[in-house]
Coordinates of C-alpha atoms and ligand atoms in Angstrom, one line a residue:
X1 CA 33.5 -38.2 317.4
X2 CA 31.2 -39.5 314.5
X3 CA 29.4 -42.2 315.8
X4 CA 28.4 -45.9 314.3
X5 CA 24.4 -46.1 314.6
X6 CA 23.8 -49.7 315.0
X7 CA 20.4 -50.9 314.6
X8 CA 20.0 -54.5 316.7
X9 CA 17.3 -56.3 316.2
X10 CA 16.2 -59.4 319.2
X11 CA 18.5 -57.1 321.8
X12 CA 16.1 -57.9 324.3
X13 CA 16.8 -61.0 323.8
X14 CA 19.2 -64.1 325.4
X15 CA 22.3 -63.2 323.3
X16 CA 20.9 -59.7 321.8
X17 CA 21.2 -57.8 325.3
X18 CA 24.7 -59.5 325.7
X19 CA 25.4 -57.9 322.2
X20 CA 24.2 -54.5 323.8
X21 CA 25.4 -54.7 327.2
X22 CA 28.7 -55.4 326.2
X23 CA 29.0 -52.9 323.2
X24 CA 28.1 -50.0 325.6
X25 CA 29.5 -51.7 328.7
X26 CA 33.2 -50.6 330.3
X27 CA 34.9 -52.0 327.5
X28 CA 32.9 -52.0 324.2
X29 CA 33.8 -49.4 321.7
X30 CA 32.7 -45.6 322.8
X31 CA 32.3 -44.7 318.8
X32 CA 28.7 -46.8 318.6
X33 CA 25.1 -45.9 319.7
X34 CA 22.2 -48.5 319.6
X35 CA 18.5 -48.7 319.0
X36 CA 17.5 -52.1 320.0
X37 CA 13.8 -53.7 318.0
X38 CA 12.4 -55.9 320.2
X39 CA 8.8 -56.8 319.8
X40 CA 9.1 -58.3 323.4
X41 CA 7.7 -61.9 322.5
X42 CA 7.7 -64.1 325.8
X43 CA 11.7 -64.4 324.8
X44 CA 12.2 -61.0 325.7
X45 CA 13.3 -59.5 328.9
X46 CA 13.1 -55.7 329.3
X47 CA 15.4 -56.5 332.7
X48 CA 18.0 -57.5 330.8
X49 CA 18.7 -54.2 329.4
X50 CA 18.6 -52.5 332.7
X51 CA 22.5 -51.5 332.6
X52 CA 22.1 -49.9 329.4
X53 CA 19.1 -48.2 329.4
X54 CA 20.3 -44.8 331.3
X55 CA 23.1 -44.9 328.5
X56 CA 23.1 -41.8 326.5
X57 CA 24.3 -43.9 323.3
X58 CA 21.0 -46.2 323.8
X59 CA 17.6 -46.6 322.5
X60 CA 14.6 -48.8 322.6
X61 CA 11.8 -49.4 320.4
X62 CA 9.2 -51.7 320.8
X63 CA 8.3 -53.0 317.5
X64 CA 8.0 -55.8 314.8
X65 CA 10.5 -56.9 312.6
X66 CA 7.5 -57.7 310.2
X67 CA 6.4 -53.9 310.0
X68 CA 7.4 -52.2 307.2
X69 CA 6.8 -48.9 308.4
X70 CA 8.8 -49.4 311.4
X71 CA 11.8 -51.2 309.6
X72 CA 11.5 -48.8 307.0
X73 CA 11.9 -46.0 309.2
X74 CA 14.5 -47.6 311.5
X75 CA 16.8 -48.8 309.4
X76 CA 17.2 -45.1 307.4
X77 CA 18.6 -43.6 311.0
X78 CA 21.7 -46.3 311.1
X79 CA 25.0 -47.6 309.6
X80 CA 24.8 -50.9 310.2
X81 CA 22.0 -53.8 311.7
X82 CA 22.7 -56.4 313.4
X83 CA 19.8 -59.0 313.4
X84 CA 18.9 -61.2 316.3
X85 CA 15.4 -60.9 316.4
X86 CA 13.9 -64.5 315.6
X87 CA 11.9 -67.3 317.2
X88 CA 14.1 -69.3 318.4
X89 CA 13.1 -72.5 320.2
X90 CA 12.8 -75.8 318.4
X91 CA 10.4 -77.7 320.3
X92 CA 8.0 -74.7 320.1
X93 CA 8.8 -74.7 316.1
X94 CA 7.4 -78.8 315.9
X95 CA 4.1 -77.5 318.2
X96 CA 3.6 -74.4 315.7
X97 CA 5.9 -72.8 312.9
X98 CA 3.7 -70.1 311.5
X99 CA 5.8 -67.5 313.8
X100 CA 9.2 -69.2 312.9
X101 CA 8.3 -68.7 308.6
X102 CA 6.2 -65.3 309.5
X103 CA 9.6 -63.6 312.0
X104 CA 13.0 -65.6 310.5
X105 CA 12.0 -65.5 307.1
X106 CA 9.5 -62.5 306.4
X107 CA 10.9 -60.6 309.1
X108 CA 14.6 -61.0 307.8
X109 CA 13.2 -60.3 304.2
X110 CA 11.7 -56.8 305.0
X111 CA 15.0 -55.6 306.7
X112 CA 17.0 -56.6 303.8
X113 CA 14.6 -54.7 301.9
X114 CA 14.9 -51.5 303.8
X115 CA 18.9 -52.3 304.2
X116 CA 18.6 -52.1 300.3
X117 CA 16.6 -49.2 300.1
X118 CA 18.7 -47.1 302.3
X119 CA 22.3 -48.2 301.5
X120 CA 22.9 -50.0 304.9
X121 CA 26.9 -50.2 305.1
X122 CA 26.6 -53.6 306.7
X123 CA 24.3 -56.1 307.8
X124 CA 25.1 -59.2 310.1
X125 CA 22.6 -61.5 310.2
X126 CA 23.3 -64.2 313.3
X127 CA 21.7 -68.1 312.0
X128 CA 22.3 -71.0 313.5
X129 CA 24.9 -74.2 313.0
X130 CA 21.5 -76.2 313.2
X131 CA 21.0 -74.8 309.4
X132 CA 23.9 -77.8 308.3
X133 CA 21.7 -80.9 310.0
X134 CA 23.1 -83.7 312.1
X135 CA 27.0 -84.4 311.1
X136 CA 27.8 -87.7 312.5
X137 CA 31.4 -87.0 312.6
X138 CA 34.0 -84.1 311.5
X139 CA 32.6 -80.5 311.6
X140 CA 30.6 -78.5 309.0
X141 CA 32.5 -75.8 307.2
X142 CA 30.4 -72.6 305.6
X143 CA 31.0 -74.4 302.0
X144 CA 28.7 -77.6 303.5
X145 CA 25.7 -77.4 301.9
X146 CA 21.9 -76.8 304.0
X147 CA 19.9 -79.4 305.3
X148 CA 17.7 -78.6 308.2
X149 CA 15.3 -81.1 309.7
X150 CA 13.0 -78.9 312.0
X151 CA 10.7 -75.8 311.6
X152 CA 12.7 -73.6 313.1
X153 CA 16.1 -74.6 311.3
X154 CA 14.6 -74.9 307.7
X155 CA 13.2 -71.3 308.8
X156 CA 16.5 -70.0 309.9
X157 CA 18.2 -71.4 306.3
X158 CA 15.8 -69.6 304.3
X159 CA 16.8 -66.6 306.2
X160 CA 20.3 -67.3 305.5
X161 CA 19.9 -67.9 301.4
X162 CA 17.6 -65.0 301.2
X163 CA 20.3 -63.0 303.0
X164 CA 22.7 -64.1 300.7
X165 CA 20.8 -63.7 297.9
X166 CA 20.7 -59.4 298.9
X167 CA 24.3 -59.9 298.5
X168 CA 24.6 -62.1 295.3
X169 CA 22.2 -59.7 294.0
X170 CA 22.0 -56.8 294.7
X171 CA 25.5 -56.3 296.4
X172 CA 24.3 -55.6 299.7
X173 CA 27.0 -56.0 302.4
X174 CA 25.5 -59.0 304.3
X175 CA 27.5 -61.1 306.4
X176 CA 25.9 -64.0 308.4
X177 CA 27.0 -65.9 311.6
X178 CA 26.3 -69.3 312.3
X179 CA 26.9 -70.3 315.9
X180 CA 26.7 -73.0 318.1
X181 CA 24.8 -73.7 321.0
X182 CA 24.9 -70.2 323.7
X183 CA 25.2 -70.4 327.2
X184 CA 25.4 -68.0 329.8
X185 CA 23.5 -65.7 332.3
X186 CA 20.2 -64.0 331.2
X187 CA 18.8 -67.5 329.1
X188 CA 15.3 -67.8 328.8
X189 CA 14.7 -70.6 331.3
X190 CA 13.5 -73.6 328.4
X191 CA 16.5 -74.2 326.3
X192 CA 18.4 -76.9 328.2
X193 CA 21.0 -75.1 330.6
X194 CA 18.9 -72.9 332.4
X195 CA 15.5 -74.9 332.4
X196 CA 17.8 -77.3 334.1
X197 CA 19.8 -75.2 336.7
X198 CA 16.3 -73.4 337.9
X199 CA 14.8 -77.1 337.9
X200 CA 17.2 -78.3 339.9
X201 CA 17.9 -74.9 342.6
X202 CA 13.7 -75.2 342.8
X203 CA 14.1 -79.4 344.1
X204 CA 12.4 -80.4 340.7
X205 CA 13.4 -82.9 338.3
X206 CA 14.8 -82.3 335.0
X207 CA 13.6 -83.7 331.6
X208 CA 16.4 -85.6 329.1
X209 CA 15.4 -86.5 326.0
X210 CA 15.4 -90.1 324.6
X211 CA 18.8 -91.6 325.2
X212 CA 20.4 -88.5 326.3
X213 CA 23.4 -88.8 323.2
X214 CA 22.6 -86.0 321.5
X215 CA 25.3 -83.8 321.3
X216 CA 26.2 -80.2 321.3
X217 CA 29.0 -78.0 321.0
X218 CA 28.8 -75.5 324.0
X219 CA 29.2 -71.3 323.1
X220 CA 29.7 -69.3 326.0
X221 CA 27.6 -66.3 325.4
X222 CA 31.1 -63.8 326.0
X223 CA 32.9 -65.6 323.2
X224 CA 29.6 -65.6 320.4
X225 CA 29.3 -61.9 321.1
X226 CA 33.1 -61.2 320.0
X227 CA 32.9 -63.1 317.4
X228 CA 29.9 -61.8 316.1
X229 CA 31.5 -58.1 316.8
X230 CA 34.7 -59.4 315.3
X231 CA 32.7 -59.9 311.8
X232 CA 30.9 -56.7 311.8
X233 CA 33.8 -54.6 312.2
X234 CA 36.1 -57.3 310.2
X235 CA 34.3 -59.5 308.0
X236 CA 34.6 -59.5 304.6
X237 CA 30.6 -59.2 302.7
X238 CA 29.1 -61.7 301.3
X239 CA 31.0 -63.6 303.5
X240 CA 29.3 -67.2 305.9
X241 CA 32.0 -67.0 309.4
X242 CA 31.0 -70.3 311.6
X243 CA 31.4 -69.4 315.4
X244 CA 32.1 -72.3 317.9
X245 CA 32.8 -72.9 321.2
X246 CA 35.0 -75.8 321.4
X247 CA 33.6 -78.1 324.5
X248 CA 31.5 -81.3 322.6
X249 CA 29.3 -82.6 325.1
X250 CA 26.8 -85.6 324.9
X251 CA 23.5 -84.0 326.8
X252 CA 23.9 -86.9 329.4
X253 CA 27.4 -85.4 330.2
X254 CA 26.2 -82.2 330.1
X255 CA 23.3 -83.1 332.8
X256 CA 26.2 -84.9 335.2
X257 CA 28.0 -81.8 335.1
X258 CA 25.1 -79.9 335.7
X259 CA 23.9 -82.2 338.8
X260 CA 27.4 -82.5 340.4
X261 CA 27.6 -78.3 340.1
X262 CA 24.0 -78.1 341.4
X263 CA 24.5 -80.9 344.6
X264 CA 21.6 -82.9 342.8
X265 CA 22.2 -86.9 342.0
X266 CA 20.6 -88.6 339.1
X267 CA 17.8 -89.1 341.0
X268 CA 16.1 -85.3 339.7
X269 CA 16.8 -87.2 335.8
X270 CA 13.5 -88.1 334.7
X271 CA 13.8 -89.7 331.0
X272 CA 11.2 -88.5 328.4
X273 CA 9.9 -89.1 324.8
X274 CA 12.8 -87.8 322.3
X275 CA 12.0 -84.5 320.8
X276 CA 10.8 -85.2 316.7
X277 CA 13.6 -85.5 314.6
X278 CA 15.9 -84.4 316.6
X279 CA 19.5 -83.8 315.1
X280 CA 22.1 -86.2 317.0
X281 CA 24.7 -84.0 316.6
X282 CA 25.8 -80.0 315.5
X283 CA 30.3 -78.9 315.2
X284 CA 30.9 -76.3 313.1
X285 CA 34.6 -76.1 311.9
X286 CA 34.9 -72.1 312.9
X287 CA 38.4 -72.1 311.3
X288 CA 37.6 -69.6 308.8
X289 CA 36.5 -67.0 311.2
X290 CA 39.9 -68.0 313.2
X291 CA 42.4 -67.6 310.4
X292 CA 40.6 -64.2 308.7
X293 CA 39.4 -62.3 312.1
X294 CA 41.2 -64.5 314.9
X295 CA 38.2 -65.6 316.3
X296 CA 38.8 -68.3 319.1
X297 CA 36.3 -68.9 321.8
X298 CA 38.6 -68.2 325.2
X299 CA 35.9 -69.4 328.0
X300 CA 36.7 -72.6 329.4
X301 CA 33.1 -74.3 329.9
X302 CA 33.2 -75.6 333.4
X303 CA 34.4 -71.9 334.8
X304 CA 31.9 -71.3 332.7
X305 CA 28.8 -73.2 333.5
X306 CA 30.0 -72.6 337.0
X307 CA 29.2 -68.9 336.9
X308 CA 25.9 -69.3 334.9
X309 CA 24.6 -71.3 337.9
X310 CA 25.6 -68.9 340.4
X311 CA 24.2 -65.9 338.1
X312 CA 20.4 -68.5 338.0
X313 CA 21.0 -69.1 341.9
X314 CA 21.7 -64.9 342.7
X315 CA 19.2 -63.8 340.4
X316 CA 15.8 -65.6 341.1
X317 CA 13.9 -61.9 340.2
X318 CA 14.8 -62.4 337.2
X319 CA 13.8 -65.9 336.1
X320 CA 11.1 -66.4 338.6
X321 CA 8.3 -64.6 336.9
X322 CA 9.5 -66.1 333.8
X323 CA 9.1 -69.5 334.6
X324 CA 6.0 -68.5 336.6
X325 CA 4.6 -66.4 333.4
X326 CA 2.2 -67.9 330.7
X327 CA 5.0 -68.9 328.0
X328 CA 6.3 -71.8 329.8
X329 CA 2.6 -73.2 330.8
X330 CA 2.2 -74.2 327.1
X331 CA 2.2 -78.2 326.7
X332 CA 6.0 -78.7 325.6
X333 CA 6.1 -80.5 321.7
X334 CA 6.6 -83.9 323.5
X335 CA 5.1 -86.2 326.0
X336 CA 6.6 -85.6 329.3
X337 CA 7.1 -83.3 331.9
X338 CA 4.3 -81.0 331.8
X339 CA 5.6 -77.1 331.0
X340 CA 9.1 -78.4 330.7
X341 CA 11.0 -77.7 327.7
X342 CA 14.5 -78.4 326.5
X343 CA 16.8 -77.1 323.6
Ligands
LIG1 P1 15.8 -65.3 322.2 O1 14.6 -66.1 321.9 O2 16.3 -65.2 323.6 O3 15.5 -63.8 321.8 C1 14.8 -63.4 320.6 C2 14.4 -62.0 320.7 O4 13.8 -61.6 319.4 C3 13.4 -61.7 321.8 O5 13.8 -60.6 322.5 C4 12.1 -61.5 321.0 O6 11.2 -60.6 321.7 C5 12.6 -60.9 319.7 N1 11.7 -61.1 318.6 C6 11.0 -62.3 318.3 N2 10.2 -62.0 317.2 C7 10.3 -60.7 316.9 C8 9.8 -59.9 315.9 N3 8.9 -60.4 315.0 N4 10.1 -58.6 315.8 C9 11.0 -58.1 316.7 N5 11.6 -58.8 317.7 C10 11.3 -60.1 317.8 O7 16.9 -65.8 321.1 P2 18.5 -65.9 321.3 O8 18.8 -67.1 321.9 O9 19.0 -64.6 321.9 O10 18.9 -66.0 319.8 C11 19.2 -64.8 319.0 C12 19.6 -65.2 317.6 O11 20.6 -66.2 317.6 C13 18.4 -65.9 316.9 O12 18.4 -65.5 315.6 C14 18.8 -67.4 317.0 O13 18.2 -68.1 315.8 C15 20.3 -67.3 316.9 N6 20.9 -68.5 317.6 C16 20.7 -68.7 318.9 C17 21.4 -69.8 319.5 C18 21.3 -70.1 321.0 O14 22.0 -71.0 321.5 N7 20.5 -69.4 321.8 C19 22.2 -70.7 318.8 C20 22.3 -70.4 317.4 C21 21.7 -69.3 316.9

């Protein structure tokens, strides 16, 4: 059987091992191999590959997105990419964005490049619904025009346009994803869900941000990697497909849900200094995706968030030395709890 090569870029990564896992899991398609980049920042977790990595159809290579040698090389040997690979933590973008500008925009540019050169069939690059700014009310659709307020957002738009632009001009067949906020097991513990749960198992307190009404549209990890699967094998190029999740929370009701689910009172809340310009509020309208590729996110959250914290509470090996490791000793991007950082 001829095989798809798929080149993934970030699968060592929060959402890119799901990507991998799942493709050559049980159920994912048996007519695709992968090579997964990873340049194993702090982000990266070679555990989380550990069900794959006796796979025949699997392969790993530690590298940079920003070498042209590598990408060069790489991207010749497959079909299709699918990037992930990107720094991808706000708070960390407002205390330093050279990495964000150098990894989401020069790093996307040099695999469009090689994509170009070697007549990729298709290439899905995964953004971000922070790339539309705060919508007070309604949902953004793909037609709603940019306007990112942090490092790492305006980093991830330019990723997108350039992206684009490779199709626009050059009729490359990009086709980009912009999701909402992912949830799940094997989350780097600073972005809010995990930093919180592993808080809270360990007795410590956990840090909201100024009034605690930002909100978020939740993503359960399951339903971002079918929709991103649903657009590489459906999606039309050239073509923006919003992904959602569905569940709107305000980060103070996410924080009560994740106390009652933990056994923790409101006592482990310890308000700190808002983030810098932080967006009050992300919804993506992911109709489009719906009506073209019947995309519709099928995890309900609390089932949901109620597995994730079992998954943090059974698998200490593999967040322990995280939290332990240098990456999350770094001063966080805000006054507050020291080494504590939230999405
Ligand atoms: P992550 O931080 O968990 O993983 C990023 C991966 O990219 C890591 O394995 C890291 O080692 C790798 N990487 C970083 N720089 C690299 C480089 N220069 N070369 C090669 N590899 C490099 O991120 P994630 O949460 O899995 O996000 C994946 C993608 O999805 C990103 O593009 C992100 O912008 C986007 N996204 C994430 C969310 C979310 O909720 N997590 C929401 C919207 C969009």
């Amino acid at each position: 059987m001829s095989q798809t090569r798929i080149l993934v870029t970030g699968g060592a990564g929060f959402i890119g091992s799901h990507y991998v896992r799942t493709l050559l899991g049980p159920f994912g398609p048996d007519d695709v191999s992968v090579t997964v980049l990873d340049a194993f920042t702090y982000a990266a977790s070679p555990a989380s590959l550990d069900e794959v990595s006796d796979s025949p159809r699997f392969r790993l290579v530690v590298g940079d997105i920003r070498d042209p040698d590598t990408v060069d090389r790489l991207v010749a040997e497959h079909d299709h990419v699918v990037h992930f690979a990107a720094e991808s933590h706000v708070d960390r973008s407002l205390a330093s964005s050279a990495e964000f500008v150098t990894t989401n925009v020069l790093g996307t540019h040099v695999l469009l490049d090689a994509a170009l050169r070697h007549g990729t069939q298709t290439f899905v690059h995964v953004s971000t619904d922070e790339v539309y700014g705060s919508i007070p009310a309604g949902s953004s659709s793909e037609e709603q025009p940019l306007n990112p307020n942090s490092p790492y957002s305006a980093s991830k738009a330019s990723s997108d346009l350039i992206a684009l632009a490779y199709h626009r001009s050059h009729g490359l067949d990009v086709r980009v994803t912009r999701c909402s906020n992912n949830y799940g097991h094997h989350q780097f513990p600073e972005k809010i869900i995990p930093l919180f749960v592993t808080n809270l198992l360990d007795g410590r307190k956990v840090p909201l941000y100024g009034d605690g009404l930002h909100i978020r549209d939740w993503l359960h990890i399951d339903d971002h990697v079918r929709g991103i699967e649903l657009v590489r094998t459906k999606g039309r190029a050239g073509e923006v497909y919003n992904i959602g999740g569905g569940t709107e929370l305000s980060n103070t009701d996410l924080t009560a849900l994740l106390l009652q689910t933990c056994g923790a009172s409101w006592d482990a809340v310890e308000y700190v200094a808002d983030r810098k310009g932080h967006d009050r509020r992300y919804s993506v309208d992911w109709s489009k995706a719906h009506v073209e590729l019947g995309y519709k996110p099928q995890k309900d959250f609390t089932e949901g968030l109620a597995e994730t914290v079992d998954w943090y509470r059974d698998n200490r090996d593999w967040w322990e030395p995280l939290k332990a490791g240098p990456a999350l000793a770094v001063p966080a991007a805000r006054t507050g709890t020291t080494g504590a950082v939230a999405c």
